[in-house]
Amino acid sequence: MPLRAHLLELRSRVGRAALGLLIGAVVGWLLYDVVFQVLQTPVVALQGAEQGTQLNFPGVMAPLDMQVKVSLFIGVLISSPWWLYQLWAFITPGLTHRERLVTVGFLSAAVPLFLTGAFLAWWLLPKAVGVLTAFTPPDALNLINAQEYLTFVMRMVLAFGAGFLLPVVMVALTMVGVVEGRTWLRGWRVAVMLSFVFGAVATPTGDVLSMLVLAVPIVVLYFAAVGIGTLLDRRRARRAAEEDAAYLAEHGG
C-alpha cells in the first residue's frame, strides 16, 4: 500500500476510533455521579484515619473539568472493543479473507486482557492510596487535589490495561510479517527486564508485591505470544514450501 494510502487509512481509523470514544464519553457523562462515587471510595475509606484525607476541588471550573475528564475516562473503557478493532483493522489491511476472520479472535483476546489489566489496577488502587497517604503527618488534613487524583487513577488503570495488551500486539505484528516469532524469542531477556521496570513504574506504591502482580502476568503473556508467533512462523514457512513445490511441479523444475 502506498504511503498516501497508509496515511488516509490511518486518518480514517483514528476518526472512527475518536467517534466511538465520543459516544462512550457521552455515556460516561450520564454515569458520572455513580462512577465518581466509586472512584473516590479509596479516599473516603481513609477519612476516618488519623491522617484525615479528603478530595478537594481547587477552583470554580474544577468540578466541570473533573466531570469531562471522568467522562472521557469512562469512554475509553466502554469503547475499548471499538478502538481495539480499529487498531487491528489498520495493522492488518492486506490480509486474506480467511485471515481476517481472526479479527473475532483478536477482539476476544484483546478486550478481556485490557479490561483485566484495568481491573487489576483498580484492585490495587486502595492499597496504593493507603500507602501514599500514610506519610501525612499526624493530626494533619490531606486535601487531595481531585484532578491530580483522577490523573493518578487514570494513569494506573490505563497503564495496566496497555501492559496486558502486549501479547495481542505481538501476535498481530507477527501475523502481518513485521516481526518474526523467533525475533521475539531472542529478545526475551530484555522483555523480562522491561516488564519488571514497567511494573515498578506503573505501580506507585513501590512495593515488591504490587510490582510482581503486574510484571509476572505480563511476562507470562509475553511467552504465550512468543509461542503463538513461533507457530505462525512455522505455518508461514510450510505454506511457502508448499507453494514452491507446486511451482516447481507446474513448471517442470
Short mmCIF file of C-alpha atoms in Angstrom, two decimals:
data_model
loop_
_atom_site.label_atom_id
_atom_site.label_comp_id
_atom_site.label_asym_id
_atom_site.label_seq_id
_atom_site.Cartn_x
_atom_site.Cartn_y
_atom_site.Cartn_z
CA MET A 1 0.00 0.00 0.00
CA PRO A 2 1.47 3.44 -0.95
CA LEU A 3 2.38 5.92 1.80
CA ARG A 4 -0.51 8.22 0.92
CA ALA A 5 -2.97 5.34 1.17
CA HIS A 6 -1.49 4.40 4.56
CA LEU A 7 -1.93 7.96 5.82
CA LEU A 8 -5.51 8.09 4.56
CA GLU A 9 -6.23 4.75 6.21
CA LEU A 10 -4.69 5.99 9.45
CA ARG A 11 -6.80 9.15 9.38
CA SER A 12 -9.92 7.11 8.74
CA ARG A 13 -9.23 4.68 11.58
CA VAL A 14 -8.33 7.45 14.02
CA GLY A 15 -11.51 9.31 13.13
CA ARG A 16 -13.66 6.23 13.65
CA ALA A 17 -11.93 5.46 16.96
CA ALA A 18 -12.46 9.07 18.09
CA LEU A 19 -16.15 8.87 17.19
CA GLY A 20 -16.50 5.71 19.28
CA LEU A 21 -14.67 7.41 22.15
CA LEU A 22 -17.00 10.40 21.90
CA ILE A 23 -20.09 8.18 22.10
CA GLY A 24 -18.57 6.37 25.08
CA ALA A 25 -17.83 9.74 26.72
CA VAL A 26 -21.50 10.75 26.34
CA VAL A 27 -22.48 7.57 28.17
CA GLY A 28 -19.77 8.37 30.73
CA TRP A 29 -21.26 11.83 31.24
CA LEU A 30 -24.60 10.23 32.13
CA LEU A 31 -22.90 7.79 34.51
CA TYR A 32 -20.62 10.41 36.10
CA ASP A 33 -22.28 10.60 39.54
CA VAL A 34 -22.20 6.84 40.06
CA VAL A 35 -18.65 6.43 38.72
CA PHE A 36 -17.28 9.35 40.74
CA GLN A 37 -18.66 7.84 43.92
CA VAL A 38 -16.81 4.64 43.07
CA LEU A 39 -13.60 6.49 42.18
CA GLN A 40 -13.45 8.31 45.49
CA THR A 41 -14.15 5.17 47.55
CA PRO A 42 -10.44 4.59 48.41
CA VAL A 43 -10.21 8.17 49.68
CA VAL A 44 -13.50 8.06 51.59
CA ALA A 45 -12.35 4.86 53.29
CA LEU A 46 -9.42 6.79 54.79
CA GLN A 47 -11.42 9.76 56.09
CA GLY A 48 -11.71 8.17 59.50
CA ALA A 49 -7.97 7.57 59.73
CA GLU A 50 -5.70 9.72 61.83
CA GLN A 51 -4.16 11.49 58.85
CA GLY A 52 -7.56 12.77 57.59
CA THR A 53 -7.96 12.55 53.82
CA GLN A 54 -10.41 14.38 51.57
CA LEU A 55 -10.79 15.20 47.89
CA ASN A 56 -10.54 18.90 47.10
CA PHE A 57 -11.81 20.85 44.07
CA PRO A 58 -9.47 23.84 43.75
CA GLY A 59 -11.41 26.37 41.70
CA VAL A 60 -14.78 27.23 40.21
CA MET A 61 -14.16 25.31 36.98
CA ALA A 62 -12.62 22.27 38.67
CA PRO A 63 -15.88 20.27 39.10
CA LEU A 64 -16.79 20.70 35.41
CA ASP A 65 -13.26 19.83 34.31
CA MET A 66 -13.40 16.77 36.54
CA GLN A 67 -16.68 15.60 35.01
CA VAL A 68 -15.30 15.99 31.47
CA LYS A 69 -12.16 14.00 32.31
CA VAL A 70 -14.09 11.24 34.08
CA SER A 71 -16.49 11.03 31.12
CA LEU A 72 -13.56 10.63 28.72
CA PHE A 73 -12.01 8.04 31.01
CA ILE A 74 -15.25 6.04 31.02
CA GLY A 75 -15.44 6.48 27.26
CA VAL A 76 -12.02 4.89 26.80
CA LEU A 77 -13.10 1.84 28.79
CA ILE A 78 -16.56 1.50 27.25
CA SER A 79 -15.36 1.95 23.66
CA SER A 80 -12.32 -0.32 24.05
CA PRO A 81 -13.77 -3.06 21.77
CA TRP A 82 -14.30 -0.46 19.04
CA TRP A 83 -10.93 1.31 19.12
CA LEU A 84 -9.13 -2.00 19.51
CA TYR A 85 -10.88 -3.18 16.35
CA GLN A 86 -9.77 -0.01 14.55
CA LEU A 87 -6.20 -0.68 15.66
CA TRP A 88 -6.41 -4.24 14.32
CA ALA A 89 -8.01 -3.13 11.05
CA PHE A 90 -5.20 -0.63 10.47
CA ILE A 91 -2.44 -3.15 11.24
CA THR A 92 -3.96 -5.85 9.01
CA PRO A 93 -5.32 -4.16 5.87
CA GLY A 94 -3.73 -6.61 3.42
CA LEU A 95 -4.71 -9.96 4.92
CA THR A 96 -6.77 -12.52 3.04
CA HIS A 97 -10.44 -13.01 3.77
CA ARG A 98 -9.64 -16.15 5.75
CA GLU A 99 -7.05 -14.37 7.85
CA ARG A 100 -9.46 -11.51 8.51
CA LEU A 101 -11.67 -13.99 10.32
CA VAL A 102 -9.14 -13.95 13.15
CA THR A 103 -10.44 -10.44 13.96
CA VAL A 104 -13.00 -12.11 16.20
CA GLY A 105 -10.21 -13.97 17.94
CA PHE A 106 -8.17 -10.78 18.28
CA LEU A 107 -11.02 -8.88 19.93
CA SER A 108 -11.93 -11.91 22.04
CA ALA A 109 -8.42 -11.80 23.48
CA ALA A 110 -7.64 -8.07 23.45
CA VAL A 111 -10.77 -6.74 25.14
CA PRO A 112 -10.72 -9.15 28.13
CA LEU A 113 -6.95 -8.62 28.56
CA PHE A 114 -7.31 -4.83 28.53
CA LEU A 115 -10.20 -4.91 30.98
CA THR A 116 -8.39 -7.45 33.18
CA GLY A 117 -5.41 -5.11 33.42
CA ALA A 118 -7.71 -2.20 34.24
CA PHE A 119 -9.49 -4.25 36.92
CA LEU A 120 -6.17 -5.31 38.42
CA ALA A 121 -5.16 -1.65 38.70
CA TRP A 122 -8.47 -0.85 40.40
CA TRP A 123 -7.92 -3.74 42.81
CA LEU A 124 -4.51 -2.32 43.78
CA LEU A 125 -5.71 1.29 43.96
CA PRO A 126 -6.96 1.32 47.60
CA LYS A 127 -3.64 -0.11 48.73
CA ALA A 128 -1.74 2.48 46.71
CA VAL A 129 -3.78 5.35 48.15
CA GLY A 130 -3.40 4.00 51.67
CA VAL A 131 0.37 3.60 51.38
CA LEU A 132 0.96 7.02 49.85
CA THR A 133 -1.32 8.97 52.21
CA ALA A 134 0.20 7.22 55.22
CA PHE A 135 3.08 9.71 55.01
CA THR A 136 0.71 12.54 56.04
CA PRO A 137 1.86 13.90 59.44
CA PRO A 138 -0.37 13.12 62.46
CA ASP A 139 -3.31 15.48 63.07
CA ALA A 140 -2.84 16.97 59.59
CA LEU A 141 -5.52 17.08 56.88
CA ASN A 142 -4.53 15.80 53.45
CA LEU A 143 -6.59 17.78 50.92
CA ILE A 144 -6.09 15.74 47.75
CA ASN A 145 -6.47 17.68 44.52
CA ALA A 146 -9.35 15.90 42.76
CA GLN A 147 -7.87 16.42 39.30
CA GLU A 148 -4.45 15.12 40.33
CA TYR A 149 -6.14 12.13 41.97
CA LEU A 150 -8.06 11.37 38.78
CA THR A 151 -4.86 11.63 36.72
CA PHE A 152 -3.24 9.21 39.15
CA VAL A 153 -6.12 6.72 38.79
CA MET A 154 -6.33 7.04 35.01
CA ARG A 155 -2.58 6.59 34.55
CA MET A 156 -2.59 3.49 36.71
CA VAL A 157 -5.67 1.89 35.11
CA LEU A 158 -4.68 2.63 31.50
CA ALA A 159 -1.05 1.60 32.07
CA PHE A 160 -2.15 -1.77 33.45
CA GLY A 161 -4.62 -2.23 30.57
CA ALA A 162 -1.98 -1.33 27.98
CA GLY A 163 0.51 -3.71 29.57
CA PHE A 164 -1.92 -6.59 29.21
CA LEU A 165 -2.42 -5.74 25.52
CA LEU A 166 1.23 -6.54 24.76
CA PRO A 167 0.69 -10.17 23.63
CA VAL A 168 -2.05 -9.40 21.11
CA VAL A 169 0.05 -6.61 19.59
CA MET A 170 2.99 -9.03 19.34
CA VAL A 171 0.85 -11.67 17.61
CA ALA A 172 -0.59 -9.07 15.23
CA LEU A 173 2.89 -7.86 14.22
CA THR A 174 4.00 -11.46 13.69
CA MET A 175 0.90 -12.27 11.67
CA VAL A 176 1.50 -9.42 9.21
CA GLY A 177 5.17 -10.34 8.93
CA VAL A 178 6.62 -7.24 10.62
CA VAL A 179 8.37 -9.22 13.38
CA GLU A 180 9.10 -12.96 13.36
CA GLY A 181 8.33 -15.14 16.35
CA ARG A 182 11.97 -16.10 16.80
CA THR A 183 12.86 -12.41 16.99
CA TRP A 184 10.55 -12.04 19.98
CA LEU A 185 12.14 -15.12 21.50
CA ARG A 186 15.68 -13.77 21.08
CA GLY A 187 14.69 -10.64 22.97
CA TRP A 188 13.15 -12.44 25.95
CA ARG A 189 15.78 -11.23 28.44
CA VAL A 190 15.20 -7.59 27.54
CA ALA A 191 11.44 -8.16 27.56
CA VAL A 192 11.51 -9.65 31.08
CA MET A 193 13.64 -6.79 32.36
CA LEU A 194 11.37 -4.17 30.77
CA SER A 195 8.30 -5.92 32.20
CA PHE A 196 9.63 -5.53 35.72
CA VAL A 197 10.72 -1.95 35.07
CA PHE A 198 7.24 -1.21 33.74
CA GLY A 199 5.74 -2.92 36.80
CA ALA A 200 7.85 -0.77 39.12
CA VAL A 201 6.93 2.46 37.31
CA ALA A 202 3.21 1.74 36.84
CA THR A 203 2.66 0.74 40.49
CA PRO A 204 3.08 3.91 42.56
CA THR A 205 3.33 2.12 45.91
CA GLY A 206 6.84 0.92 45.11
CA ASP A 207 6.48 -2.36 46.99
CA VAL A 208 7.68 -5.65 45.52
CA LEU A 209 4.31 -7.42 45.73
CA SER A 210 2.48 -4.81 43.62
CA MET A 211 5.27 -4.86 41.06
CA LEU A 212 5.10 -8.65 40.80
CA VAL A 213 1.31 -8.59 40.46
CA LEU A 214 1.73 -6.59 37.26
CA ALA A 215 5.09 -7.81 35.91
CA VAL A 216 4.62 -11.58 36.25
CA PRO A 217 1.36 -11.76 34.21
CA ILE A 218 2.95 -9.60 31.50
CA VAL A 219 5.95 -11.95 31.33
CA VAL A 220 3.65 -14.98 31.11
CA LEU A 221 1.60 -13.33 28.37
CA TYR A 222 4.82 -12.41 26.53
CA PHE A 223 5.97 -16.02 26.35
CA ALA A 224 2.47 -17.12 25.34
CA ALA A 225 2.65 -14.64 22.45
CA VAL A 226 6.14 -15.93 21.56
CA GLY A 227 4.70 -19.45 21.35
CA ILE A 228 1.87 -18.34 19.09
CA GLY A 229 4.30 -16.32 16.97
CA THR A 230 6.54 -19.36 16.55
CA LEU A 231 3.58 -21.43 15.36
CA LEU A 232 2.68 -18.70 12.87
CA ASP A 233 6.27 -18.70 11.57
CA ARG A 234 6.17 -22.45 11.05
CA ARG A 235 2.83 -22.27 9.28
CA ARG A 236 4.08 -19.48 7.03
CA ALA A 237 7.27 -21.43 6.22
CA ARG A 238 5.27 -24.60 5.47
CA ARG A 239 2.92 -22.69 3.20
CA ALA A 240 5.86 -21.12 1.34
CA ALA A 241 7.46 -24.55 0.88
CA GLU A 242 4.20 -25.96 -0.48
CA GLU A 243 3.87 -23.05 -2.92
CA ASP A 244 7.48 -23.51 -4.09
CA ALA A 245 6.91 -27.24 -4.58
CA ALA A 246 3.72 -26.58 -6.53
CA TYR A 247 5.50 -24.02 -8.71
CA LEU A 248 8.37 -26.41 -9.47
CA ALA A 249 5.96 -29.21 -10.27
CA GLU A 250 3.95 -26.99 -12.58
CA HIS A 251 6.99 -25.68 -14.44
CA GLY A 252 8.83 -28.95 -14.52
CA GLY A 253 11.65 -27.78 -12.27
#
